[in-house]
Amino acid sequence: MENLKKKFAGKQAFINLAIIVLTYVLLTVLMSAGLLNRQYTSLLVPIAINVILAVSLNLITGFLGELSLGHAGFMSIGAYVGALITINMDAPEIVELTLALLAGGAVAAFFGFVIGMPVLRLNGDYLAIVTLGFGEIIKSVLISMKITNGAKGLQRIPLYTTYKSYTLVFILMVISILAIMNIVKSRHGRAICSIRDNSIATQSIGINVSRFKVMTFVISAFFAGIAGVLYAHNVGILKPTTFDYNKSIEILVIVVLGGMGSIRGSVIAAIILTALPELLRGADDFRMLLYAVVLIIIMLFNHSKIKEGLLNNNIFGKLFKSNEEKVGE
Amino acid sequence: MALLEVNNLGISFGGLRAVDNFNISIEKGQLYGLIGPNGAGKTTVFNLLTGVYPPTDGSIVLDGVNLNGKSANEICRAGIARTFQNIRLFDKLTVLDNVKTALHNQIKYSLLSSILRTPAYFKAEKAMDKKALEILKVFGLDRIHEYRASNLPYGMQRKLEIARALATNPKIILLDEPAAGMNPTETQELMDMIRFIRDNFDVAVLLIEHDMNLVLGICEQVKVLEYGRIIAEGDPIKVVNDPKVITAYLGE
Amino acid sequence: MFNNILEQLINGLRTGSIYALIALGYTMVYGIAKMINFAHGDIIMVGAYALYVAIVLLHLPVIPAIIFTCVVCSVLGILIERIAYKPLRNAPRLAVLITAIGVSYFLQSASLLIFKATPIPFQSIINIQSINIGGVTISGITIVTLVVTTISMIALTLFINKTKAGSAMRAVSEDMGAAQLVGINVNRTITLTFAIGSFLAAVAGILYICQYQSLKPTMGALPGIKAFVAAVLGGIGSIPGAMLGGIILGIIESLSKAFISTELSDAIVFSVLVIVLLVKPSGFLGKKKNEKV
């Protein structure tokens, strides 16, 4: 049985690897054959950015079980730090970008630590508001600072991460996903999940809940910062208002739609929700309404009798269940 | 000196004295019972001993180490583990992962190891699996280690909680109504298990229980609590026949 | 200088009393349903648009327009509770919170679709001369705001302490299960709470729009969040706390706008929240609650 399980785990890793390689090969073939028009190619980097954002927010929302409404704030820190580095530096592209990514991630992570500290003493509802407030504070600080050029924002950021450098962005995305997946399936990840399930019991088995809450925020903020750096060098201009409440909600919608606590779900939802609005241009006003409806319906559905009914139904049950059989008395 | 030495422990909630002048001294490997009518403050004693509430006064010393003012997770690492009256499992984790989570401080590797999947990670995870299954086997839960904790029947959930507490490698384990909701056969099994873990895992046990068969069956010493105060203590048989204790349970 | 400070204090009192009205809605719902109604701020926005529709589009006189606004908001509050929150009464907090955010977002984007993003100018319906006391000018809107909020708060306090429905509310907020056992209709009490909270938000919305005279779909978010900060500052769940918190917050905001920086005033308000939560999470007048183990 042990062997079987190990084989299965190995198989899972193999499948993941196969998906990654296939996706990359497919992209390369399509790109070099010129089968992707500009509209599609311009989507590649934004999709990767949203994947990183969603997967890292999922660590807080899906695994730690807390709600953060300030993810766009962490992203903006990464974006500004990264952009300021590449604008003011004069070095080869790869050096500048590497430095920007590291610094953007690190500074965002530092703010994750700063935000994580008060969070320790708060429960869910307060935490959501504090993170929301944090996002707003960041925005108004960015507007009032000179170095960030105030409300006008930063311009002429070198375009290092356009669709042309999709290989680099793809690799960074894969690294981010794997890193977070690996954390989830480790002693650290188990500690994080146990806090979500029962924080008092987690304390009682000798795990320092506060430490892990902060750690989760730091890790999540780091990757949001990375996503911010990629964003800055993809669009070339930054405005404080880009990283508002709506952006945080957009990421939350991706996580909720993909399923809280499902990394694969986050990835798929990020692809769909980034591509869909672009392909359905003109319906932009309805997009936000749709997001709102998605949030409400999924929450109501998850806790409704309909889902219970489906679970007990043979055909649909198999779709949802997997590994949830009841043990006989 | 005894393993656990508690002196003059007390706590007030507002004006209410929930526990007052509580003393206990538990030897290595001893099976100790804490009984008393509902609302007597038994669970509060557990919460004080495990750092859920900070005591208003008194001292707690485990194996020569003063635990006053320590947080719940520090107290667990010092060697006191517990279960809860209202079961608190990690519902969405598997049975195996519930126990592995409790091995957090026993078998370690760094965050970097887990991100990079270094050999240290695989080695430690393997050791964790082995240790966790070994503990689960004591409770007959090893066959079903892949199920989600929330899908277990009630009796098994209680056992899993004990297994989880045991995985923290405690010197003493506090069980809060371990037999609640169990039928007589299950209770009998539980008694055997408690004795088994005492003998094989080298722990002392302090348990709260209403099931007198269990208390009389395994406890070597008992204390009776009423309105936060100790009203009787000593040999179980003698204690339950003490008129004061009978009055406490049944009224005048 | 002294007059300037005094004027800022009065400004703060005016904004603060609007925050207090909104904060009451947060605190009442929190006290009873143990949830943060994220959409509460957006009810203010709906109230403002309802007033605009009544006065500008339907040409109603002032009093019927105000009644129309209050009815729209109260009904909306009840609908939100029934449709979105009631099915989740036993669900995890995270699910309720996400739903509430969804509702808030829904209201904002729905009004964006209907009224578009361009701000709509709106003429104040309050036309009272400002008065001058010893060199300090107090505007008509300030006077009306202070009078209306004072009356609302007294009425609410009387309602909660003197009526049967009010004592049912207090009972449900103390212990929902026990209240049900003694025969209190919990569902009806929660509905009533949402209705009253939304009614107060409508009043706040009317006062707010008369002060700022411009409508946009996101206008409710910021006062909503600030009112929440006020509710936490005063101690969430406590009705006098919400009043006190609102006024203190209004004064802090007005003073920091005048003497520190307009851009950073929001940041300062949020810093207040963080500090309060760190130093005294239960707020000025709140009760500390421990989870039962």
PDB file of C-alpha atoms in Angstrom, chain C residues 40-183:
ATOM      1  CA  HIS C  40     -23.504  48.454   4.363  1.00  0.00           C
ATOM      2  CA  GLY C  41     -21.449  51.309   2.929  1.00  0.00           C
ATOM      3  CA  ASP C  42     -22.987  50.754  -0.459  1.00  0.00           C
ATOM      4  CA  ILE C  43     -26.472  51.211   0.975  1.00  0.00           C
ATOM      5  CA  ILE C  44     -25.475  54.849   1.472  1.00  0.00           C
ATOM      6  CA  MET C  45     -24.717  55.046  -2.221  1.00  0.00           C
ATOM      7  CA  VAL C  46     -28.048  53.438  -3.090  1.00  0.00           C
ATOM      8  CA  GLY C  47     -29.740  55.953  -0.787  1.00  0.00           C
ATOM      9  CA  ALA C  48     -28.047  58.846  -2.529  1.00  0.00           C
ATOM     10  CA  TYR C  49     -29.085  57.609  -5.965  1.00  0.00           C
ATOM     11  CA  ALA C  50     -32.622  56.909  -4.749  1.00  0.00           C
ATOM     12  CA  LEU C  51     -32.864  60.516  -3.577  1.00  0.00           C
ATOM     13  CA  TYR C  52     -31.543  61.689  -6.925  1.00  0.00           C
ATOM     14  CA  VAL C  53     -34.105  59.578  -8.782  1.00  0.00           C
ATOM     15  CA  ALA C  54     -36.931  60.835  -6.580  1.00  0.00           C
ATOM     16  CA  ILE C  55     -36.066  64.523  -6.791  1.00  0.00           C
ATOM     17  CA  VAL C  56     -34.506  64.992 -10.220  1.00  0.00           C
ATOM     18  CA  LEU C  57     -36.156  62.284 -12.302  1.00  0.00           C
ATOM     19  CA  LEU C  58     -39.523  61.863 -10.585  1.00  0.00           C
ATOM     20  CA  HIS C  59     -39.826  65.488  -9.446  1.00  0.00           C
ATOM     21  CA  LEU C  60     -41.119  64.490  -6.024  1.00  0.00           C
ATOM     22  CA  PRO C  61     -41.287  67.090  -3.245  1.00  0.00           C
ATOM     23  CA  VAL C  62     -38.611  66.845  -0.572  1.00  0.00           C
ATOM     24  CA  ILE C  63     -40.494  64.983   2.161  1.00  0.00           C
ATOM     25  CA  PRO C  64     -41.925  62.194  -0.053  1.00  0.00           C
ATOM     26  CA  ALA C  65     -38.490  61.897  -1.695  1.00  0.00           C
ATOM     27  CA  ILE C  66     -36.873  61.321   1.690  1.00  0.00           C
ATOM     28  CA  ILE C  67     -39.500  58.737   2.598  1.00  0.00           C
ATOM     29  CA  PHE C  68     -38.990  57.044  -0.781  1.00  0.00           C
ATOM     30  CA  THR C  69     -35.218  56.878  -0.142  1.00  0.00           C
ATOM     31  CA  CYS C  70     -35.628  55.381   3.312  1.00  0.00           C
ATOM     32  CA  VAL C  71     -38.087  52.772   2.053  1.00  0.00           C
ATOM     33  CA  VAL C  72     -35.837  51.776  -0.852  1.00  0.00           C
ATOM     34  CA  CYS C  73     -32.849  51.289   1.446  1.00  0.00           C
ATOM     35  CA  SER C  74     -34.740  49.399   4.141  1.00  0.00           C
ATOM     36  CA  VAL C  75     -36.267  47.034   1.600  1.00  0.00           C
ATOM     37  CA  LEU C  76     -32.874  46.548  -0.004  1.00  0.00           C
ATOM     38  CA  GLY C  77     -31.339  45.746   3.391  1.00  0.00           C
ATOM     39  CA  ILE C  78     -34.025  43.138   4.030  1.00  0.00           C
ATOM     40  CA  LEU C  79     -33.611  41.606   0.565  1.00  0.00           C
ATOM     41  CA  ILE C  80     -29.840  41.344   0.946  1.00  0.00           C
ATOM     42  CA  GLU C  81     -30.225  39.595   4.267  1.00  0.00           C
ATOM     43  CA  ARG C  82     -32.856  37.188   2.968  1.00  0.00           C
ATOM     44  CA  ILE C  83     -31.139  36.280  -0.286  1.00  0.00           C
ATOM     45  CA  ALA C  84     -27.445  36.355   0.506  1.00  0.00           C
ATOM     46  CA  TYR C  85     -26.872  36.059   4.245  1.00  0.00           C
ATOM     47  CA  LYS C  86     -29.695  33.945   5.637  1.00  0.00           C
ATOM     48  CA  PRO C  87     -28.717  30.747   3.767  1.00  0.00           C
ATOM     49  CA  LEU C  88     -25.227  31.081   5.238  1.00  0.00           C
ATOM     50  CA  ARG C  89     -26.164  31.509   8.869  1.00  0.00           C
ATOM     51  CA  ASN C  90     -24.311  28.344   9.898  1.00  0.00           C
ATOM     52  CA  ALA C  91     -21.567  28.573   7.298  1.00  0.00           C
ATOM     53  CA  PRO C  92     -17.924  29.385   8.130  1.00  0.00           C
ATOM     54  CA  ARG C  93     -17.141  33.060   8.646  1.00  0.00           C
ATOM     55  CA  LEU C  94     -14.954  33.205   5.578  1.00  0.00           C
ATOM     56  CA  ALA C  95     -17.883  32.202   3.357  1.00  0.00           C
ATOM     57  CA  VAL C  96     -20.140  34.867   4.876  1.00  0.00           C
ATOM     58  CA  LEU C  97     -17.442  37.488   4.514  1.00  0.00           C
ATOM     59  CA  ILE C  98     -16.807  36.672   0.867  1.00  0.00           C
ATOM     60  CA  THR C  99     -20.553  36.761   0.180  1.00  0.00           C
ATOM     61  CA  ALA C 100     -20.815  40.164   1.835  1.00  0.00           C
ATOM     62  CA  ILE C 101     -17.978  41.443  -0.335  1.00  0.00           C
ATOM     63  CA  GLY C 102     -19.791  39.994  -3.337  1.00  0.00           C
ATOM     64  CA  VAL C 103     -22.972  41.863  -2.390  1.00  0.00           C
ATOM     65  CA  SER C 104     -21.043  45.103  -1.964  1.00  0.00           C
ATOM     66  CA  TYR C 105     -19.395  44.634  -5.314  1.00  0.00           C
ATOM     67  CA  PHE C 106     -22.744  43.755  -6.861  1.00  0.00           C
ATOM     68  CA  LEU C 107     -24.376  46.983  -5.686  1.00  0.00           C
ATOM     69  CA  GLN C 108     -21.451  49.031  -6.972  1.00  0.00           C
ATOM     70  CA  SER C 109     -21.303  47.432 -10.378  1.00  0.00           C
ATOM     71  CA  ALA C 110     -25.078  47.404 -10.798  1.00  0.00           C
ATOM     72  CA  SER C 111     -25.246  51.137 -10.192  1.00  0.00           C
ATOM     73  CA  LEU C 112     -22.282  51.574 -12.515  1.00  0.00           C
ATOM     74  CA  LEU C 113     -24.303  49.869 -15.233  1.00  0.00           C
ATOM     75  CA  ILE C 114     -27.410  51.931 -14.543  1.00  0.00           C
ATOM     76  CA  PHE C 115     -25.951  55.364 -13.784  1.00  0.00           C
ATOM     77  CA  LYS C 116     -22.497  55.105 -15.468  1.00  0.00           C
ATOM     78  CA  ALA C 117     -19.184  56.115 -13.948  1.00  0.00           C
ATOM     79  CA  THR C 118     -19.360  59.858 -14.640  1.00  0.00           C
ATOM     80  CA  PRO C 119     -20.193  61.690 -11.394  1.00  0.00           C
ATOM     81  CA  ILE C 120     -23.669  63.201 -11.378  1.00  0.00           C
ATOM     82  CA  PRO C 121     -23.920  66.658  -9.751  1.00  0.00           C
ATOM     83  CA  PHE C 122     -26.698  67.010  -7.208  1.00  0.00           C
ATOM     84  CA  GLN C 123     -28.204  70.125  -5.660  1.00  0.00           C
ATOM     85  CA  SER C 124     -28.498  69.958  -1.857  1.00  0.00           C
ATOM     86  CA  ILE C 125     -32.074  69.728  -0.636  1.00  0.00           C
ATOM     87  CA  ILE C 126     -31.213  71.540   2.581  1.00  0.00           C
ATOM     88  CA  ASN C 127     -31.497  75.312   2.196  1.00  0.00           C
ATOM     89  CA  ILE C 128     -30.869  76.815   5.595  1.00  0.00           C
ATOM     90  CA  GLN C 129     -28.825  79.945   6.217  1.00  0.00           C
ATOM     91  CA  SER C 130     -25.551  79.450   7.998  1.00  0.00           C
ATOM     92  CA  ILE C 131     -25.239  81.125  11.373  1.00  0.00           C
ATOM     93  CA  ASN C 132     -22.359  82.950  12.950  1.00  0.00           C
ATOM     94  CA  ILE C 133     -21.543  82.586  16.636  1.00  0.00           C
ATOM     95  CA  GLY C 134     -18.675  84.719  17.917  1.00  0.00           C
ATOM     96  CA  GLY C 135     -16.823  84.676  14.601  1.00  0.00           C
ATOM     97  CA  VAL C 136     -17.332  80.959  13.992  1.00  0.00           C
ATOM     98  CA  THR C 137     -19.556  80.138  11.020  1.00  0.00           C
ATOM     99  CA  ILE C 138     -21.752  77.076  11.238  1.00  0.00           C
ATOM    100  CA  SER C 139     -23.317  76.068   7.939  1.00  0.00           C
ATOM    101  CA  GLY C 140     -26.979  75.129   7.580  1.00  0.00           C
ATOM    102  CA  ILE C 141     -26.109  71.591   6.541  1.00  0.00           C
ATOM    103  CA  THR C 142     -24.052  71.192   9.703  1.00  0.00           C
ATOM    104  CA  ILE C 143     -26.968  72.255  11.858  1.00  0.00           C
ATOM    105  CA  VAL C 144     -29.373  69.913  10.075  1.00  0.00           C
ATOM    106  CA  THR C 145     -26.901  67.033  10.220  1.00  0.00           C
ATOM    107  CA  LEU C 146     -26.332  67.441  13.943  1.00  0.00           C
ATOM    108  CA  VAL C 147     -30.056  67.764  14.695  1.00  0.00           C
ATOM    109  CA  VAL C 148     -31.034  64.779  12.539  1.00  0.00           C
ATOM    110  CA  THR C 149     -28.321  62.478  13.902  1.00  0.00           C
ATOM    111  CA  THR C 150     -29.096  63.437  17.487  1.00  0.00           C
ATOM    112  CA  ILE C 151     -32.790  62.692  16.986  1.00  0.00           C
ATOM    113  CA  SER C 152     -32.000  59.377  15.227  1.00  0.00           C
ATOM    114  CA  MET C 153     -29.696  58.259  18.008  1.00  0.00           C
ATOM    115  CA  ILE C 154     -32.145  59.129  20.761  1.00  0.00           C
ATOM    116  CA  ALA C 155     -34.935  57.359  18.880  1.00  0.00           C
ATOM    117  CA  LEU C 156     -32.783  54.280  18.356  1.00  0.00           C
ATOM    118  CA  THR C 157     -31.703  54.152  21.987  1.00  0.00           C
ATOM    119  CA  LEU C 158     -35.309  54.441  23.133  1.00  0.00           C
ATOM    120  CA  PHE C 159     -36.391  51.798  20.642  1.00  0.00           C
ATOM    121  CA  ILE C 160     -33.790  49.315  21.806  1.00  0.00           C
ATOM    122  CA  ASN C 161     -34.276  49.895  25.499  1.00  0.00           C
ATOM    123  CA  LYS C 162     -38.001  50.511  25.762  1.00  0.00           C
ATOM    124  CA  THR C 163     -39.796  48.425  23.155  1.00  0.00           C
ATOM    125  CA  LYS C 164     -40.487  44.712  22.964  1.00  0.00           C
ATOM    126  CA  ALA C 165     -38.777  44.378  19.577  1.00  0.00           C
ATOM    127  CA  GLY C 166     -35.787  46.216  21.010  1.00  0.00           C
ATOM    128  CA  SER C 167     -35.427  43.846  23.918  1.00  0.00           C
ATOM    129  CA  ALA C 168     -35.760  40.920  21.500  1.00  0.00           C
ATOM    130  CA  MET C 169     -32.793  42.401  19.645  1.00  0.00           C
ATOM    131  CA  ARG C 170     -30.762  42.651  22.799  1.00  0.00           C
ATOM    132  CA  ALA C 171     -31.646  39.065  23.664  1.00  0.00           C
ATOM    133  CA  VAL C 172     -30.624  37.733  20.236  1.00  0.00           C
ATOM    134  CA  SER C 173     -27.334  39.585  20.362  1.00  0.00           C
ATOM    135  CA  GLU C 174     -26.633  38.116  23.802  1.00  0.00           C
ATOM    136  CA  ASP C 175     -27.374  34.511  22.881  1.00  0.00           C
ATOM    137  CA  MET C 176     -29.157  33.529  19.703  1.00  0.00           C
ATOM    138  CA  GLY C 177     -29.894  29.979  20.776  1.00  0.00           C
ATOM    139  CA  ALA C 178     -31.318  30.945  24.134  1.00  0.00           C
ATOM    140  CA  ALA C 179     -33.410  33.702  22.554  1.00  0.00           C
ATOM    141  CA  GLN C 180     -34.931  31.152  20.217  1.00  0.00           C
ATOM    142  CA  LEU C 181     -35.715  28.858  23.137  1.00  0.00           C
ATOM    143  CA  VAL C 182     -37.663  31.548  24.977  1.00  0.00           C
ATOM    144  CA  GLY C 183     -39.800  32.051  21.912  1.00  0.00           C
TER     145      GLY C 183
END
